[in-house]
PDB file of C-alpha atoms in Angstrom:
ATOM      1  CA  SER X  22     -26.548 -96.699 -35.037  1.00 52.00           C
ATOM      2  CA  GLY X  23     -25.663 -99.992 -33.329  1.00 61.00           C
ATOM      3  CA  GLY X  24     -23.293 -98.482 -30.699  1.00 70.00           C
ATOM      4  CA  VAL X  25     -22.597-100.532 -27.599  1.00 74.00           C
ATOM      5  CA  ILE X  26     -22.632 -98.834 -24.226  1.00 77.00           C
ATOM      6  CA  GLU X  27     -19.957-100.299 -22.006  1.00 80.00           C
ATOM      7  CA  LYS X  28     -20.531-100.365 -18.259  1.00 88.00           C
ATOM      8  CA  VAL X  29     -17.673 -98.809 -16.281  1.00 93.00           C
ATOM      9  CA  ILE X  30     -17.631 -98.983 -12.494  1.00 95.00           C
ATOM     10  CA  PRO X  31     -16.175 -95.762 -11.032  1.00 95.00           C
ATOM     11  CA  ALA X  32     -13.414 -96.083  -8.453  1.00 96.00           C
ATOM     12  CA  ILE X  33     -11.931 -93.614  -6.008  1.00 95.00           C
ATOM     13  CA  ILE X  34      -8.145 -93.675  -6.164  1.00 96.00           C
ATOM     14  CA  LYS X  35      -5.379 -91.925  -4.240  1.00 97.00           C
ATOM     15  CA  ILE X  36      -1.803 -91.927  -5.535  1.00 97.00           C
ATOM     16  CA  GLU X  37       1.122 -91.508  -3.155  1.00 97.00           C
ATOM     17  CA  PRO X  38       3.495 -89.787  -3.212  1.00 96.00           C
ATOM     18  CA  GLU X  39       1.717 -86.740  -4.618  1.00 96.00           C
ATOM     19  CA  THR X  40       4.885 -85.802  -6.535  1.00 96.00           C
ATOM     20  CA  VAL X  41       6.152 -88.446  -8.953  1.00 96.00           C
ATOM     21  CA  ASN X  42       9.772 -88.167 -10.093  1.00 95.00           C
ATOM     22  CA  LEU X  43      10.044 -89.980 -13.438  1.00 94.00           C
ATOM     23  CA  SER X  44      13.819 -90.356 -12.911  1.00 93.00           C
ATOM     24  CA  SER X  45      13.231 -92.217  -9.661  1.00 90.00           C
ATOM     25  CA  ARG X  46      13.981 -95.893  -9.215  1.00 91.00           C
ATOM     26  CA  GLY X  47      11.298 -96.003  -6.541  1.00 95.00           C
ATOM     27  CA  THR X  48       7.672 -97.018  -6.395  1.00 97.00           C
ATOM     28  CA  LEU X  49       4.353 -95.302  -6.109  1.00 96.00           C
ATOM     29  CA  THR X  50       1.292 -96.641  -4.363  1.00 97.00           C
ATOM     30  CA  VAL X  51      -2.308 -96.469  -5.549  1.00 97.00           C
ATOM     31  CA  PHE X  52      -5.144 -96.940  -3.078  1.00 96.00           C
ATOM     32  CA  LEU X  53      -8.456 -97.882  -4.755  1.00 96.00           C
ATOM     33  CA  GLN X  54     -11.984 -98.138  -3.411  1.00 95.00           C
ATOM     34  CA  ILE X  55     -15.098 -98.924  -5.433  1.00 93.00           C
ATOM     35  CA  VAL X  56     -17.761 -96.220  -5.380  1.00 87.00           C
ATOM     36  CA  PRO X  57     -20.603 -97.498  -3.153  1.00 86.00           C
ATOM     37  CA  GLY X  58     -23.847 -98.616  -4.760  1.00 89.00           C
ATOM     38  CA  PHE X  59     -22.499-100.863  -7.516  1.00 90.00           C
ATOM     39  CA  ASP X  60     -22.797-104.137  -5.608  1.00 90.00           C
ATOM     40  CA  VAL X  61     -19.148-105.023  -6.279  1.00 93.00           C
ATOM     41  CA  SER X  62     -16.023-104.827  -4.142  1.00 93.00           C
ATOM     42  CA  VAL X  63     -12.300-104.598  -4.722  1.00 95.00           C
ATOM     43  CA  ASN X  64     -12.230-108.378  -4.212  1.00 95.00           C
ATOM     44  CA  ASP X  65     -14.000-108.647  -7.598  1.00 96.00           C
ATOM     45  CA  ILE X  66     -11.092-106.952  -9.431  1.00 97.00           C
ATOM     46  CA  ASP X  67      -8.854-109.234 -11.494  1.00 97.00           C
ATOM     47  CA  PRO X  68      -5.347-108.133 -10.380  1.00 97.00           C
ATOM     48  CA  VAL X  69      -3.684-109.115 -13.693  1.00 97.00           C
ATOM     49  CA  THR X  70      -5.790-106.479 -15.502  1.00 98.00           C
ATOM     50  CA  ILE X  71      -4.692-103.513 -13.338  1.00 98.00           C
ATOM     51  CA  ARG X  72      -2.822-100.760 -15.227  1.00 98.00           C
ATOM     52  CA  LEU X  73      -1.608 -97.259 -14.404  1.00 98.00           C
ATOM     53  CA  ALA X  74      -0.138 -95.315 -17.330  1.00 96.00           C
ATOM     54  CA  GLY X  75       0.609 -98.605 -19.097  1.00 96.00           C
ATOM     55  CA  ALA X  76       2.375-100.110 -16.077  1.00 97.00           C
ATOM     56  CA  GLN X  77       1.433-103.323 -14.309  1.00 97.00           C
ATOM     57  CA  PRO X  78       1.652-103.350 -10.515  1.00 98.00           C
ATOM     58  CA  VAL X  79       4.571-105.185  -8.950  1.00 98.00           C
ATOM     59  CA  ARG X  80       2.422-106.049  -5.934  1.00 97.00           C
ATOM     60  CA  THR X  81      -1.246-105.831  -4.945  1.00 97.00           C
ATOM     61  CA  SER X  82      -3.015-106.432  -1.668  1.00 96.00           C
ATOM     62  CA  ILE X  83      -6.410-105.799  -0.139  1.00 95.00           C
ATOM     63  CA  GLU X  84      -6.717-104.010   3.175  1.00 93.00           C
ATOM     64  CA  THR X  85      -9.942-104.061   5.149  1.00 89.00           C
ATOM     65  CA  GLU X  86     -10.842-101.600   7.848  1.00 79.00           C
ATOM     66  CA  ASP X  87     -13.917-101.143   9.958  1.00 66.00           C
ATOM     67  CA  VAL X  88     -15.819 -97.962   9.276  1.00 60.00           C
ATOM     68  CA  ILE X  89     -18.444 -96.772  11.693  1.00 55.00           C
ATOM     69  CA  LYS X  90     -21.489 -95.096  10.184  1.00 56.00           C
ATOM     70  CA  LEU X  91     -22.575 -92.008  12.028  1.00 53.00           C
ATOM     71  CA  PRO X  92     -26.076 -92.056  13.499  1.00 58.00           C
ATOM     72  CA  LYS X  93     -28.761 -90.525  11.309  1.00 55.00           C
ATOM     73  CA  ILE X  94     -29.532 -86.879  12.019  1.00 52.00           C
ATOM     74  CA  LYS X  95     -33.178 -86.325  12.847  1.00 53.00           C
ATOM     75  CA  GLU X  96     -34.990 -83.727  10.818  1.00 53.00           C
ATOM     76  CA  LYS X  97     -36.337 -80.751  12.728  1.00 54.00           C
ATOM     77  CA  GLY X  98     -39.917 -81.212  13.803  1.00 52.00           C
ATOM     78  CA  ALA X  99     -39.785 -84.982  13.407  1.00 50.00           C
ATOM     79  CA  ASN X 100     -41.092 -86.106  16.765  1.00 53.00           C
ATOM     80  CA  LYS X 101     -40.569 -89.658  17.777  1.00 52.00           C
ATOM     81  CA  LYS X 102     -43.710 -91.500  18.761  1.00 51.00           C
ATOM     82  CA  GLU X 103     -43.677 -94.064  21.517  1.00 53.00           C
ATOM     83  CA  GLY X 104     -43.178 -97.523  20.188  1.00 52.00           C
ATOM     84  CA  ASP X 105     -41.190 -96.348  17.096  1.00 50.00           C
ATOM     85  CA  ASP X 106     -38.356 -98.680  16.250  1.00 51.00           C
ATOM     86  CA  ASP X 107     -35.050 -97.373  17.648  1.00 49.00           C
ATOM     87  CA  LYS X 108     -32.958 -99.513  15.277  1.00 48.00           C
ATOM     88  CA  GLU X 109     -32.712 -96.874  12.559  1.00 47.00           C
ATOM     89  CA  ASP X 110     -30.853 -94.543  14.931  1.00 44.00           C
ATOM     90  CA  GLU X 111     -28.232 -97.112  15.946  1.00 44.00           C
ATOM     91  CA  GLU X 112     -24.697 -97.000  14.592  1.00 44.00           C
ATOM     92  CA  ASN X 113     -23.884 -99.749  12.099  1.00 45.00           C
ATOM     93  CA  ASP X 114     -20.393-101.152  11.609  1.00 51.00           C
ATOM     94  CA  GLU X 115     -19.409-101.653   7.987  1.00 61.00           C
ATOM     95  CA  GLU X 116     -16.203-102.909   6.398  1.00 73.00           C
ATOM     96  CA  ILE X 117     -14.502-100.920   3.669  1.00 83.00           C
ATOM     97  CA  SER X 118     -11.918-102.707   1.542  1.00 92.00           C
ATOM     98  CA  THR X 119      -9.110-100.909  -0.237  1.00 95.00           C
ATOM     99  CA  LEU X 120      -7.051-102.389  -3.042  1.00 96.00           C
ATOM    100  CA  VAL X 121      -3.412-101.314  -2.663  1.00 96.00           C
ATOM    101  CA  ALA X 122      -1.253-101.530  -5.802  1.00 97.00           C
ATOM    102  CA  LYS X 123       2.475-100.757  -5.951  1.00 98.00           C
ATOM    103  CA  PHE X 124       4.002 -99.649  -9.267  1.00 98.00           C
ATOM    104  CA  ARG X 125       7.618 -99.041 -10.304  1.00 97.00           C
ATOM    105  CA  VAL X 126       7.937 -95.431 -11.460  1.00 97.00           C
ATOM    106  CA  LYS X 127      10.240 -96.528 -14.297  1.00 95.00           C
ATOM    107  CA  ASP X 128       7.408 -98.705 -15.707  1.00 97.00           C
ATOM    108  CA  LEU X 129       5.048 -95.734 -16.295  1.00 96.00           C
ATOM    109  CA  LYS X 130       4.650 -94.858 -19.986  1.00 95.00           C
ATOM    110  CA  ASN X 131       3.908 -91.555 -21.755  1.00 95.00           C
ATOM    111  CA  VAL X 132       3.437 -89.530 -18.571  1.00 96.00           C
ATOM    112  CA  PRO X 133       3.910 -85.794 -19.205  1.00 95.00           C
ATOM    113  CA  ILE X 134       5.745 -83.521 -16.776  1.00 95.00           C
ATOM    114  CA  GLY X 135       3.560 -80.935 -15.049  1.00 95.00           C
ATOM    115  CA  LYS X 136       2.068 -79.557 -11.856  1.00 95.00           C
ATOM    116  CA  SER X 137      -1.348 -81.166 -12.231  1.00 95.00           C
ATOM    117  CA  ILE X 138      -1.274 -84.412 -14.220  1.00 97.00           C
ATOM    118  CA  SER X 139      -4.221 -86.804 -14.118  1.00 97.00           C
ATOM    119  CA  LEU X 140      -3.270 -90.482 -13.954  1.00 97.00           C
ATOM    120  CA  THR X 141      -5.993 -93.091 -14.477  1.00 97.00           C
ATOM    121  CA  LEU X 142      -5.942 -96.601 -13.066  1.00 98.00           C
ATOM    122  CA  THR X 143      -7.890 -99.119 -15.142  1.00 98.00           C
ATOM    123  CA  ALA X 144      -8.839-102.699 -14.348  1.00 98.00           C
ATOM    124  CA  ASN X 145     -11.458-105.336 -15.069  1.00 97.00           C
ATOM    125  CA  LEU X 146     -13.622-107.283 -12.717  1.00 97.00           C
ATOM    126  CA  PHE X 147     -13.495-111.069 -13.076  1.00 97.00           C
ATOM    127  CA  ASP X 148     -16.694-110.763 -15.200  1.00 96.00           C
ATOM    128  CA  ASN X 149     -14.779-108.313 -17.510  1.00 96.00           C
ATOM    129  CA  THR X 150     -16.715-105.222 -16.377  1.00 96.00           C
ATOM    130  CA  LYS X 151     -14.340-102.256 -16.528  1.00 97.00           C
ATOM    131  CA  VAL X 152     -13.291-100.244 -13.462  1.00 97.00           C
ATOM    132  CA  ASP X 153     -11.429 -96.954 -13.542  1.00 96.00           C
ATOM    133  CA  GLY X 154     -10.478 -94.035 -11.353  1.00 97.00           C
ATOM    134  CA  SER X 155      -8.179 -91.020 -11.609  1.00 97.00           C
ATOM    135  CA  ASP X 156      -6.055 -88.903  -9.309  1.00 97.00           C
ATOM    136  CA  THR X 157      -3.990 -85.800  -9.977  1.00 97.00           C
ATOM    137  CA  VAL X 158      -0.283 -85.685  -9.153  1.00 97.00           C
ATOM    138  CA  ARG X 159       2.700 -83.427  -9.785  1.00 96.00           C
ATOM    139  CA  VAL X 160       5.149 -85.042 -12.219  1.00 96.00           C
ATOM    140  CA  ILE X 161       8.828 -84.064 -12.364  1.00 95.00           C
ATOM    141  CA  ARG X 162      12.010 -85.482 -13.884  1.00 91.00           C
ATOM    142  CA  ASN X 163      14.971 -84.827 -11.617  1.00 84.00           C
ATOM    143  CA  SER X 164      17.846 -87.189 -11.918  1.00 71.00           C
ATOM    144  CA  LYS X 165      20.149 -87.299  -8.903  1.00 66.00           C
ATOM    145  CA  LYS X 166      23.100 -87.459 -11.320  1.00 62.00           C
ATOM    146  CA  ALA X 167      22.017 -84.225 -13.045  1.00 57.00           C
ATOM    147  CA  GLU X 168      21.462 -82.543  -9.671  1.00 60.00           C
ATOM    148  CA  LEU X 169      24.887 -83.696  -8.463  1.00 64.00           C
ATOM    149  CA  LEU X 170      26.649 -82.505 -11.635  1.00 61.00           C
ATOM    150  CA  SER X 171      24.907 -79.136 -11.410  1.00 61.00           C
ATOM    151  CA  ALA X 172      25.872 -78.767  -7.734  1.00 68.00           C
ATOM    152  CA  THR X 173      29.483 -79.789  -8.538  1.00 71.00           C
ATOM    153  CA  ASP X 174      29.673 -77.195 -11.347  1.00 69.00           C
ATOM    154  CA  LYS X 175      28.423 -74.493  -8.985  1.00 72.00           C
ATOM    155  CA  LEU X 176      30.906 -75.511  -6.291  1.00 75.00           C
ATOM    156  CA  VAL X 177      33.837 -75.450  -8.756  1.00 74.00           C
ATOM    157  CA  GLU X 178      32.737 -72.019  -9.981  1.00 75.00           C
ATOM    158  CA  ILE X 179      32.567 -70.648  -6.432  1.00 78.00           C
ATOM    159  CA  LEU X 180      35.899 -72.159  -5.368  1.00 78.00           C
ATOM    160  CA  PHE X 181      37.836 -71.068  -8.450  1.00 73.00           C
ATOM    161  CA  SER X 182      36.286 -67.641  -9.084  1.00 73.00           C
ATOM    162  CA  PRO X 183      39.037 -65.802  -7.105  1.00 72.00           C
ATOM    163  CA  PHE X 184      41.669 -67.589  -9.209  1.00 71.00           C
ATOM    164  CA  LYS X 185      39.983 -66.545 -12.478  1.00 68.00           C
ATOM    165  CA  ASN X 186      40.763 -62.923 -11.649  1.00 68.00           C
ATOM    166  CA  LEU X 187      44.327 -63.798 -10.713  1.00 69.00           C
ATOM    167  CA  TRP X 188      44.773 -65.864 -13.895  1.00 66.00           C
ATOM    168  CA  GLY X 189      43.431 -62.945 -15.935  1.00 67.00           C
ATOM    169  CA  ILE X 190      46.006 -60.602 -14.410  1.00 66.00           C
ATOM    170  CA  ILE X 191      48.881 -63.087 -14.878  1.00 67.00           C
ATOM    171  CA  SER X 192      47.989 -63.944 -18.473  1.00 65.00           C
ATOM    172  CA  ASN X 193      47.804 -60.275 -19.476  1.00 67.00           C
ATOM    173  CA  HIS X 194      51.380 -59.575 -18.348  1.00 63.00           C
ATOM    174  CA  ASP X 195      54.565 -60.555 -20.036  1.00 58.00           C
ATOM    175  CA  LEU X 196      56.635 -62.705 -17.761  1.00 53.00           C
TER     176      LEU X 196
END
């Protein structure tokens, strides 16, 4: 059939905050790590290709932290013979790099409102291999202006409700 299978490297992403307000003028942050075993790192990602819901990041950086591997757990009944190499039981330090990308909320495109919305970050490595990962967030649209107007309407209603009754009595009588 002549179809081409495209290699996609899976990524683990975390989006913060977990609730995205589409009316916000703020930013959201995506933390990305490459799934181990693909012999690539976040340093291989071409930052100009990064997209989240059609938006380009306003800033990217790479953070590196030391991760300590836990010692291997011995299987039951596996007795150690004298002279066996102890190296396999030692802890090994390993570095994990995380790509951090900041996006303006207002730049996101076609994001539906809902309690559990999956957003996918896509990118390419410098060799054009695709990378993608998804996270689920809550998406709302609350404008501060709408909230303020609603609160003001409620306040006016509460403050003037006693006068409505008085106005009703006055307007029903001939003066």
